[in-house]
Amino acid sequence: MASSGDADIGQLSPGQQTALEQYTQVTAQDVKDAIPLLQRSQWNVQIAVAKFFDGEGPDPIAEAVAAQNDVPRQPARHENLQESLASSGPFGGRPLPRARPDPAPRIVPQPQTMHRPPWPLAILFAGFNLGYRAASSFFRTFMYVFMFLPASVRPRALTTSMTSGWKGTMGRRMLMPRDTAARFKREFEEEYGDTSLPFYEGGFAQALDLTKKELKFLLIVLMSPEHDDTESFTRETLLSPDVVAFVADPASDMVLWGGNVLDSEAYQVAAEYNCTKFPFSCLVCLTPKEGSTRMSIVKRLVGPMPPAAYLAELRAAAAKYAPDLAAARAERTANEVARNLRTEQDSAYERSLARDRERARQRREAEAEAREAEIRAKREAEAAELRQRQRRQWRRWRASVLPPEPDAGGGEVVRLALKMPRNDRVVRRFAAAATVEELYAFVECYDVISGTEDSDDDDELDEKQEYPPRKPEGYVHEYKFRIASPLPRVVYEPDEAATLRDTIGRSGNLIVEDVMPDEDEDDDDEVDGVEA
């Protein structure tokens, strides 16, 4: 197990690490101080949290075990009667015990619980309840009216409980801690005037937590308005200019909390802090030597005291424990700086890691896109090569199934003069019943028919050529040219139903024009512009 001075989380068991994580989430305490406290609490998170907030008292079990393990040995003593009498003290020679301040518990007022009677009793006493409420309302109204009478004729016995809010013992409703503190401050100022005492406007538990968090002193002042010395103590001692200046000085690191013992919270504080006489004041602070989270009562001031003595006692106690608080504050600042440095380093590491991950992701995406582009280009090249092969195969097949040129005197023929894209002029006769698509097929296969087809293509096809040529399966041929008559200009589409005789006539001069994609787009743009 790691020691208190050098805490190594890696040496803790999984259960101890879980308990440490739960404890630090609740208390926000440093791991260095949290591990020893959990060790002293037998790794019980609830006991450790209670010790953190309520203060850590002596552990009788640990002391007993330590006493059993470390039994002091009595060395042989060689002394005479005179030395024995000189070494003996008023308590029989026993050493005086070390003065240890009492722990300052954290007190949270418990809310009042309302117990409702059973419904048969509620129905039975409903009339009495209504009558009591009506009489109480009438009596309150009656006393409120008497408040406006002069003091000489006003019944003092009837209005005392309503007009003296500071000393009134009747009708003090239990409020929330913050509201109770506000009521105490308001009644204090109504009784003693506007003072400069910086009373903490919050509950006692909140004031104690603030003192522990900011490493300050907590001055608790409990008053009983019914006590005879309360007014003189307040006016002469507590409101003394020197005391007020010392408490209100920011350099004193003092948090002032006051309470009226007629309120539930202040009464519980008085009971827990062993308040036996009023007015009661005590000084509370963190005592690191007794425990890293132990809040202790370092000074009690009971009963009426002169202002000089009261202030001297406060200053002496504060001066005694101020170095410990300064050392704890410096250690906490160093831990905070180290924690911030670790946080910044972790943040920088996370940012660097995020950048590296982003770069790796972008690199993987770029590599994936490059592979996809390469595969796509390869597929497109293969598809283009296959289509080109099918196109050449289709041309050979189509050239093999074209009908031969009819004789000039044999039946009805159509004589056409075609101007090819290479400025070649071809004259051929077609049957009158031949379709326009057959004319397109003749122009497409003219190189094959005339024997002027590219030799490289012929050599490549001769290796896998079948005789007779067959039409490639799944191939739909597209003509990349168009045939038109110059005057008047008429473009003839490759229609398989229209005949040459009906479309062109007995003869004609036609032009074969290559179809370029750019020209088609320009034509579409011109048509769109005209329509617009």
PDB file of N, CA, C and O in Angstrom, residues 194-238:
ATOM      1  N   ASP A 194     -27.332  50.350  12.168  1.00  0.00           N
ATOM      2  CA  ASP A 194     -26.561  49.886  11.008  1.00  0.00           C
ATOM      3  C   ASP A 194     -25.089  49.763  11.401  1.00  0.00           C
ATOM      4  O   ASP A 194     -24.436  50.762  11.724  1.00  0.00           O
ATOM      5  N   THR A 195     -24.589  48.542  11.404  1.00  0.00           N
ATOM      6  CA  THR A 195     -23.202  48.280  11.788  1.00  0.00           C
ATOM      7  C   THR A 195     -22.383  47.901  10.558  1.00  0.00           C
ATOM      8  O   THR A 195     -22.908  47.655   9.478  1.00  0.00           O
ATOM      9  N   SER A 196     -21.081  47.849  10.777  1.00  0.00           N
ATOM     10  CA  SER A 196     -20.171  47.475   9.689  1.00  0.00           C
ATOM     11  C   SER A 196     -19.691  46.036   9.816  1.00  0.00           C
ATOM     12  O   SER A 196     -18.737  45.645   9.142  1.00  0.00           O
ATOM     13  N   LEU A 197     -20.333  45.255  10.666  1.00  0.00           N
ATOM     14  CA  LEU A 197     -19.934  43.860  10.811  1.00  0.00           C
ATOM     15  C   LEU A 197     -20.353  43.064   9.576  1.00  0.00           C
ATOM     16  O   LEU A 197     -21.532  43.063   9.212  1.00  0.00           O
ATOM     17  N   PRO A 198     -19.416  42.397   8.923  1.00  0.00           N
ATOM     18  CA  PRO A 198     -19.749  41.658   7.687  1.00  0.00           C
ATOM     19  C   PRO A 198     -20.295  40.268   7.989  1.00  0.00           C
ATOM     20  O   PRO A 198     -19.634  39.243   7.767  1.00  0.00           O
ATOM     21  N   PHE A 199     -21.530  40.190   8.462  1.00  0.00           N
ATOM     22  CA  PHE A 199     -22.135  38.891   8.738  1.00  0.00           C
ATOM     23  C   PHE A 199     -22.315  38.113   7.429  1.00  0.00           C
ATOM     24  O   PHE A 199     -22.744  38.675   6.416  1.00  0.00           O
ATOM     25  N   TYR A 200     -21.978  36.851   7.485  1.00  0.00           N
ATOM     26  CA  TYR A 200     -22.146  35.984   6.315  1.00  0.00           C
ATOM     27  C   TYR A 200     -23.631  35.657   6.150  1.00  0.00           C
ATOM     28  O   TYR A 200     -24.276  35.156   7.077  1.00  0.00           O
ATOM     29  N   GLU A 201     -24.175  35.970   4.997  1.00  0.00           N
ATOM     30  CA  GLU A 201     -25.594  35.753   4.733  1.00  0.00           C
ATOM     31  C   GLU A 201     -25.791  34.369   4.122  1.00  0.00           C
ATOM     32  O   GLU A 201     -26.015  34.215   2.920  1.00  0.00           O
ATOM     33  N   GLY A 202     -25.678  33.393   4.961  1.00  0.00           N
ATOM     34  CA  GLY A 202     -25.856  32.016   4.538  1.00  0.00           C
ATOM     35  C   GLY A 202     -25.900  31.111   5.746  1.00  0.00           C
ATOM     36  O   GLY A 202     -25.738  31.543   6.898  1.00  0.00           O
ATOM     37  N   GLY A 203     -26.143  29.824   5.507  1.00  0.00           N
ATOM     38  CA  GLY A 203     -26.208  28.870   6.583  1.00  0.00           C
ATOM     39  C   GLY A 203     -24.847  28.591   7.192  1.00  0.00           C
ATOM     40  O   GLY A 203     -23.790  28.927   6.638  1.00  0.00           O
ATOM     41  N   PHE A 204     -24.868  27.942   8.356  1.00  0.00           N
ATOM     42  CA  PHE A 204     -23.620  27.633   9.043  1.00  0.00           C
ATOM     43  C   PHE A 204     -22.780  26.635   8.244  1.00  0.00           C
ATOM     44  O   PHE A 204     -21.559  26.762   8.171  1.00  0.00           O
ATOM     45  N   ALA A 205     -23.423  25.639   7.647  1.00  0.00           N
ATOM     46  CA  ALA A 205     -22.675  24.659   6.862  1.00  0.00           C
ATOM     47  C   ALA A 205     -21.998  25.317   5.670  1.00  0.00           C
ATOM     48  O   ALA A 205     -20.844  25.004   5.342  1.00  0.00           O
ATOM     49  N   GLN A 206     -22.700  26.265   5.023  1.00  0.00           N
ATOM     50  CA  GLN A 206     -22.093  26.972   3.895  1.00  0.00           C
ATOM     51  C   GLN A 206     -20.917  27.832   4.344  1.00  0.00           C
ATOM     52  O   GLN A 206     -19.897  27.934   3.654  1.00  0.00           O
ATOM     53  N   ALA A 207     -21.046  28.484   5.515  1.00  0.00           N
ATOM     54  CA  ALA A 207     -19.937  29.295   6.024  1.00  0.00           C
ATOM     55  C   ALA A 207     -18.730  28.430   6.361  1.00  0.00           C
ATOM     56  O   ALA A 207     -17.578  28.797   6.077  1.00  0.00           O
ATOM     57  N   LEU A 208     -18.975  27.255   6.957  1.00  0.00           N
ATOM     58  CA  LEU A 208     -17.863  26.359   7.280  1.00  0.00           C
ATOM     59  C   LEU A 208     -17.191  25.832   6.009  1.00  0.00           C
ATOM     60  O   LEU A 208     -15.953  25.736   5.934  1.00  0.00           O
ATOM     61  N   ASP A 209     -17.992  25.502   4.994  1.00  0.00           N
ATOM     62  CA  ASP A 209     -17.416  25.031   3.726  1.00  0.00           C
ATOM     63  C   ASP A 209     -16.604  26.124   3.044  1.00  0.00           C
ATOM     64  O   ASP A 209     -15.546  25.858   2.470  1.00  0.00           O
ATOM     65  N   LEU A 210     -17.121  27.367   3.102  1.00  0.00           N
ATOM     66  CA  LEU A 210     -16.378  28.482   2.506  1.00  0.00           C
ATOM     67  C   LEU A 210     -15.051  28.696   3.224  1.00  0.00           C
ATOM     68  O   LEU A 210     -14.014  28.950   2.586  1.00  0.00           O
ATOM     69  N   THR A 211     -15.072  28.588   4.556  1.00  0.00           N
ATOM     70  CA  THR A 211     -13.832  28.757   5.321  1.00  0.00           C
ATOM     71  C   THR A 211     -12.816  27.674   4.968  1.00  0.00           C
ATOM     72  O   THR A 211     -11.623  27.942   4.807  1.00  0.00           O
ATOM     73  N   LYS A 212     -13.277  26.435   4.838  1.00  0.00           N
ATOM     74  CA  LYS A 212     -12.369  25.356   4.479  1.00  0.00           C
ATOM     75  C   LYS A 212     -11.847  25.514   3.051  1.00  0.00           C
ATOM     76  O   LYS A 212     -10.668  25.248   2.763  1.00  0.00           O
ATOM     77  N   LYS A 213     -12.698  25.953   2.149  1.00  0.00           N
ATOM     78  CA  LYS A 213     -12.294  26.080   0.749  1.00  0.00           C
ATOM     79  C   LYS A 213     -11.274  27.195   0.564  1.00  0.00           C
ATOM     80  O   LYS A 213     -10.282  27.035  -0.158  1.00  0.00           O
ATOM     81  N   GLU A 214     -11.515  28.352   1.206  1.00  0.00           N
ATOM     82  CA  GLU A 214     -10.637  29.506   1.027  1.00  0.00           C
ATOM     83  C   GLU A 214      -9.574  29.617   2.108  1.00  0.00           C
ATOM     84  O   GLU A 214      -8.824  30.600   2.132  1.00  0.00           O
ATOM     85  N   LEU A 215      -9.512  28.629   3.034  1.00  0.00           N
ATOM     86  CA  LEU A 215      -8.496  28.597   4.090  1.00  0.00           C
ATOM     87  C   LEU A 215      -8.507  29.896   4.891  1.00  0.00           C
ATOM     88  O   LEU A 215      -7.505  30.616   4.992  1.00  0.00           O
ATOM     89  N   LYS A 216      -9.650  30.191   5.466  1.00  0.00           N
ATOM     90  CA  LYS A 216      -9.810  31.378   6.300  1.00  0.00           C
ATOM     91  C   LYS A 216     -10.222  30.965   7.711  1.00  0.00           C
ATOM     92  O   LYS A 216     -10.389  29.784   8.016  1.00  0.00           O
ATOM     93  N   PHE A 217     -10.412  31.978   8.566  1.00  0.00           N
ATOM     94  CA  PHE A 217     -10.908  31.775   9.918  1.00  0.00           C
ATOM     95  C   PHE A 217     -12.413  32.033   9.935  1.00  0.00           C
ATOM     96  O   PHE A 217     -12.903  32.949   9.269  1.00  0.00           O
ATOM     97  N   LEU A 218     -13.121  31.227  10.719  1.00  0.00           N
ATOM     98  CA  LEU A 218     -14.563  31.395  10.898  1.00  0.00           C
ATOM     99  C   LEU A 218     -14.814  31.818  12.342  1.00  0.00           C
ATOM    100  O   LEU A 218     -14.534  31.066  13.283  1.00  0.00           O
ATOM    101  N   LEU A 219     -15.341  33.046  12.511  1.00  0.00           N
ATOM    102  CA  LEU A 219     -15.697  33.562  13.826  1.00  0.00           C
ATOM    103  C   LEU A 219     -17.193  33.353  14.034  1.00  0.00           C
ATOM    104  O   LEU A 219     -18.015  33.940  13.325  1.00  0.00           O
ATOM    105  N   ILE A 220     -17.532  32.500  14.992  1.00  0.00           N
ATOM    106  CA  ILE A 220     -18.928  32.178  15.292  1.00  0.00           C
ATOM    107  C   ILE A 220     -19.343  32.984  16.512  1.00  0.00           C
ATOM    108  O   ILE A 220     -18.672  32.939  17.558  1.00  0.00           O
ATOM    109  N   VAL A 221     -20.441  33.707  16.369  1.00  0.00           N
ATOM    110  CA  VAL A 221     -20.985  34.510  17.468  1.00  0.00           C
ATOM    111  C   VAL A 221     -22.419  34.051  17.703  1.00  0.00           C
ATOM    112  O   VAL A 221     -23.276  34.195  16.818  1.00  0.00           O
ATOM    113  N   LEU A 222     -22.674  33.480  18.880  1.00  0.00           N
ATOM    114  CA  LEU A 222     -24.007  33.020  19.263  1.00  0.00           C
ATOM    115  C   LEU A 222     -24.531  33.913  20.373  1.00  0.00           C
ATOM    116  O   LEU A 222     -23.830  34.164  21.371  1.00  0.00           O
ATOM    117  N   MET A 223     -25.757  34.371  20.194  1.00  0.00           N
ATOM    118  CA  MET A 223     -26.363  35.299  21.148  1.00  0.00           C
ATOM    119  C   MET A 223     -27.705  34.771  21.609  1.00  0.00           C
ATOM    120  O   MET A 223     -28.442  34.133  20.835  1.00  0.00           O
ATOM    121  N   SER A 224     -27.995  35.087  22.862  1.00  0.00           N
ATOM    122  CA  SER A 224     -29.302  34.781  23.442  1.00  0.00           C
ATOM    123  C   SER A 224     -29.932  36.107  23.855  1.00  0.00           C
ATOM    124  O   SER A 224     -29.483  36.737  24.839  1.00  0.00           O
ATOM    125  N   PRO A 225     -30.920  36.597  23.122  1.00  0.00           N
ATOM    126  CA  PRO A 225     -31.504  37.907  23.463  1.00  0.00           C
ATOM    127  C   PRO A 225     -32.056  37.966  24.876  1.00  0.00           C
ATOM    128  O   PRO A 225     -32.174  39.060  25.443  1.00  0.00           O
ATOM    129  N   GLU A 226     -32.381  36.823  25.464  1.00  0.00           N
ATOM    130  CA  GLU A 226     -32.944  36.830  26.806  1.00  0.00           C
ATOM    131  C   GLU A 226     -31.863  36.943  27.885  1.00  0.00           C
ATOM    132  O   GLU A 226     -32.189  37.099  29.064  1.00  0.00           O
ATOM    133  N   HIS A 227     -30.578  36.826  27.507  1.00  0.00           N
ATOM    134  CA  HIS A 227     -29.493  36.893  28.483  1.00  0.00           C
ATOM    135  C   HIS A 227     -29.211  38.354  28.820  1.00  0.00           C
ATOM    136  O   HIS A 227     -29.260  39.243  27.972  1.00  0.00           O
ATOM    137  N   ASP A 228     -28.849  38.594  30.085  1.00  0.00           N
ATOM    138  CA  ASP A 228     -28.645  39.968  30.539  1.00  0.00           C
ATOM    139  C   ASP A 228     -27.388  40.596  29.957  1.00  0.00           C
ATOM    140  O   ASP A 228     -27.342  41.822  29.761  1.00  0.00           O
ATOM    141  N   ASP A 229     -26.346  39.808  29.685  1.00  0.00           N
ATOM    142  CA  ASP A 229     -25.079  40.368  29.204  1.00  0.00           C
ATOM    143  C   ASP A 229     -25.019  40.527  27.696  1.00  0.00           C
ATOM    144  O   ASP A 229     -23.998  40.989  27.174  1.00  0.00           O
ATOM    145  N   THR A 230     -26.083  40.142  27.009  1.00  0.00           N
ATOM    146  CA  THR A 230     -26.019  40.179  25.543  1.00  0.00           C
ATOM    147  C   THR A 230     -25.910  41.595  25.026  1.00  0.00           C
ATOM    148  O   THR A 230     -25.075  41.915  24.166  1.00  0.00           O
ATOM    149  N   GLU A 231     -26.744  42.504  25.526  1.00  0.00           N
ATOM    150  CA  GLU A 231     -26.751  43.869  25.000  1.00  0.00           C
ATOM    151  C   GLU A 231     -25.454  44.591  25.311  1.00  0.00           C
ATOM    152  O   GLU A 231     -24.876  45.257  24.435  1.00  0.00           O
ATOM    153  N   SER A 232     -24.969  44.461  26.554  1.00  0.00           N
ATOM    154  CA  SER A 232     -23.720  45.151  26.903  1.00  0.00           C
ATOM    155  C   SER A 232     -22.542  44.570  26.114  1.00  0.00           C
ATOM    156  O   SER A 232     -21.671  45.317  25.651  1.00  0.00           O
ATOM    157  N   PHE A 233     -22.510  43.255  25.941  1.00  0.00           N
ATOM    158  CA  PHE A 233     -21.419  42.656  25.169  1.00  0.00           C
ATOM    159  C   PHE A 233     -21.457  43.128  23.717  1.00  0.00           C
ATOM    160  O   PHE A 233     -20.423  43.439  23.133  1.00  0.00           O
ATOM    161  N   THR A 234     -22.657  43.190  23.170  1.00  0.00           N
ATOM    162  CA  THR A 234     -22.763  43.586  21.767  1.00  0.00           C
ATOM    163  C   THR A 234     -22.354  45.032  21.564  1.00  0.00           C
ATOM    164  O   THR A 234     -21.582  45.350  20.644  1.00  0.00           O
ATOM    165  N   ARG A 235     -22.847  45.920  22.410  1.00  0.00           N
ATOM    166  CA  ARG A 235     -22.576  47.348  22.199  1.00  0.00           C
ATOM    167  C   ARG A 235     -21.143  47.721  22.582  1.00  0.00           C
ATOM    168  O   ARG A 235     -20.521  48.552  21.891  1.00  0.00           O
ATOM    169  N   GLU A 236     -20.605  47.134  23.635  1.00  0.00           N
ATOM    170  CA  GLU A 236     -19.295  47.564  24.117  1.00  0.00           C
ATOM    171  C   GLU A 236     -18.152  46.756  23.516  1.00  0.00           C
ATOM    172  O   GLU A 236     -17.067  47.300  23.269  1.00  0.00           O
ATOM    173  N   THR A 237     -18.371  45.464  23.272  1.00  0.00           N
ATOM    174  CA  THR A 237     -17.260  44.621  22.795  1.00  0.00           C
ATOM    175  C   THR A 237     -17.357  44.320  21.307  1.00  0.00           C
ATOM    176  O   THR A 237     -16.437  44.609  20.537  1.00  0.00           O
ATOM    177  N   LEU A 238     -18.480  43.707  20.901  1.00  0.00           N
ATOM    178  CA  LEU A 238     -18.588  43.278  19.509  1.00  0.00           C
ATOM    179  C   LEU A 238     -18.610  44.452  18.550  1.00  0.00           C
ATOM    180  O   LEU A 238     -18.055  44.370  17.451  1.00  0.00           O
TER     181      LEU A 238
END
